[in-house]
Amino acid sequence: MQNNGGFNIKARISKIFSSIQGEGILIGTRQVFVRFSGCNLNCNYCDTPLSRDPDYGNEFDIKTLHEKINDIITPDFHSISLTGGEPLLHADFIKNFLENYNLPTLLETNGSLPSEIAKLTELVDYVSLDIKLPEHEAVSDWDDLMNKELESIKILIEEGINTYCKLVVQPSTQAVTVSSIAARIKDEIPNTSRLPLVVQPSSPLDLWAGKTQKLLEISEKAGEHLNVLTIPQVHKLLKLK
Ligand code: SF4
């Protein structure tokens, strides 16, 4: 059913393109990526710095966005990926878009905005939630960010959304740091023992030469608590967007 109330809402989007998902449990699927502008964090490994700028890109209303997506959908289309930046800074726009255009959807979020994620639980099919480490320097108050990420995961699990967590590790990352976060998720949120935790080695992979033993150590320690998968950014290996 169409909800005409939302057709005038606009959001700034830095890029819309079709490619292959190169991260997480939907790796290899063909998606249309909608990269929203603006982010509330400042991670030191951020690979989309332009999208962090809230003024970058163009404004879209939901009808124009739908037309643009339709223009580039391919026969192998799996889903749209709402990414950024931080897409949940535009949660009301996304809610209106998905209420009017029912498309299979992956939401890629930093998990820092639980009240915004709660607006979309009936509308998204998959959620990729990034967990930030203190060494990512995403915010000044890491404990507060971690608590918000836990709250977001709890909301998604309670609502039965197909969710996975993603954690970027660097050669300097300590296995105990990842393991203690995995333990908190399992201990503080019911029904998370099979929750996928995608450990994503930072790009470029050359930085890992001679250091990949660390990835096995991280997997073993975090695997005591969650369902760990170690997956690098495949789209970068394929030189895709
Ligand atoms: S949350 Fe994502 S978009 Fe925002 S700064 Fe971190 S890596 Fe970049």
Short mmCIF file of C-alpha atoms and ligand atoms in Angstrom, two decimals, residues 39-43 45-48 52 84-86 110 130 132 138, ligand 1:
data_model
loop_
_atom_site.label_atom_id
_atom_site.label_comp_id
_atom_site.label_asym_id
_atom_site.label_seq_id
_atom_site.Cartn_x
_atom_site.Cartn_y
_atom_site.Cartn_z
CA CYS A 39 28.29 9.94 9.36
CA ASN A 40 28.29 10.44 13.13
CA LEU A 41 31.57 8.52 13.66
CA ASN A 42 35.15 9.11 12.55
CA CYS A 43 36.89 5.75 12.15
CA TYR A 45 40.21 3.09 8.72
CA CYS A 46 37.23 4.67 6.93
CA ASP A 47 37.35 3.86 3.20
CA THR A 48 34.42 6.12 2.25
CA ARG A 52 31.16 11.15 5.60
CA GLY A 84 27.05 5.23 3.81
CA GLY A 85 28.27 7.13 5.64
CA GLU A 86 25.70 6.15 8.24
CA ASN A 110 27.57 1.34 12.59
CA ASP A 130 29.77 -2.79 12.51
CA LYS A 132 34.07 -0.54 16.54
CA ALA A 138 35.61 6.35 16.04
S1 SF4 B 1 31.10 4.40 10.59
FE1 SF4 B 1 31.63 3.78 8.50
S2 SF4 B 1 31.33 5.64 7.23
FE2 SF4 B 1 31.38 6.28 9.38
S3 SF4 B 1 33.54 6.87 9.72
FE3 SF4 B 1 33.28 4.73 10.39
S4 SF4 B 1 33.85 3.51 8.58
FE4 SF4 B 1 33.47 5.61 7.85
#
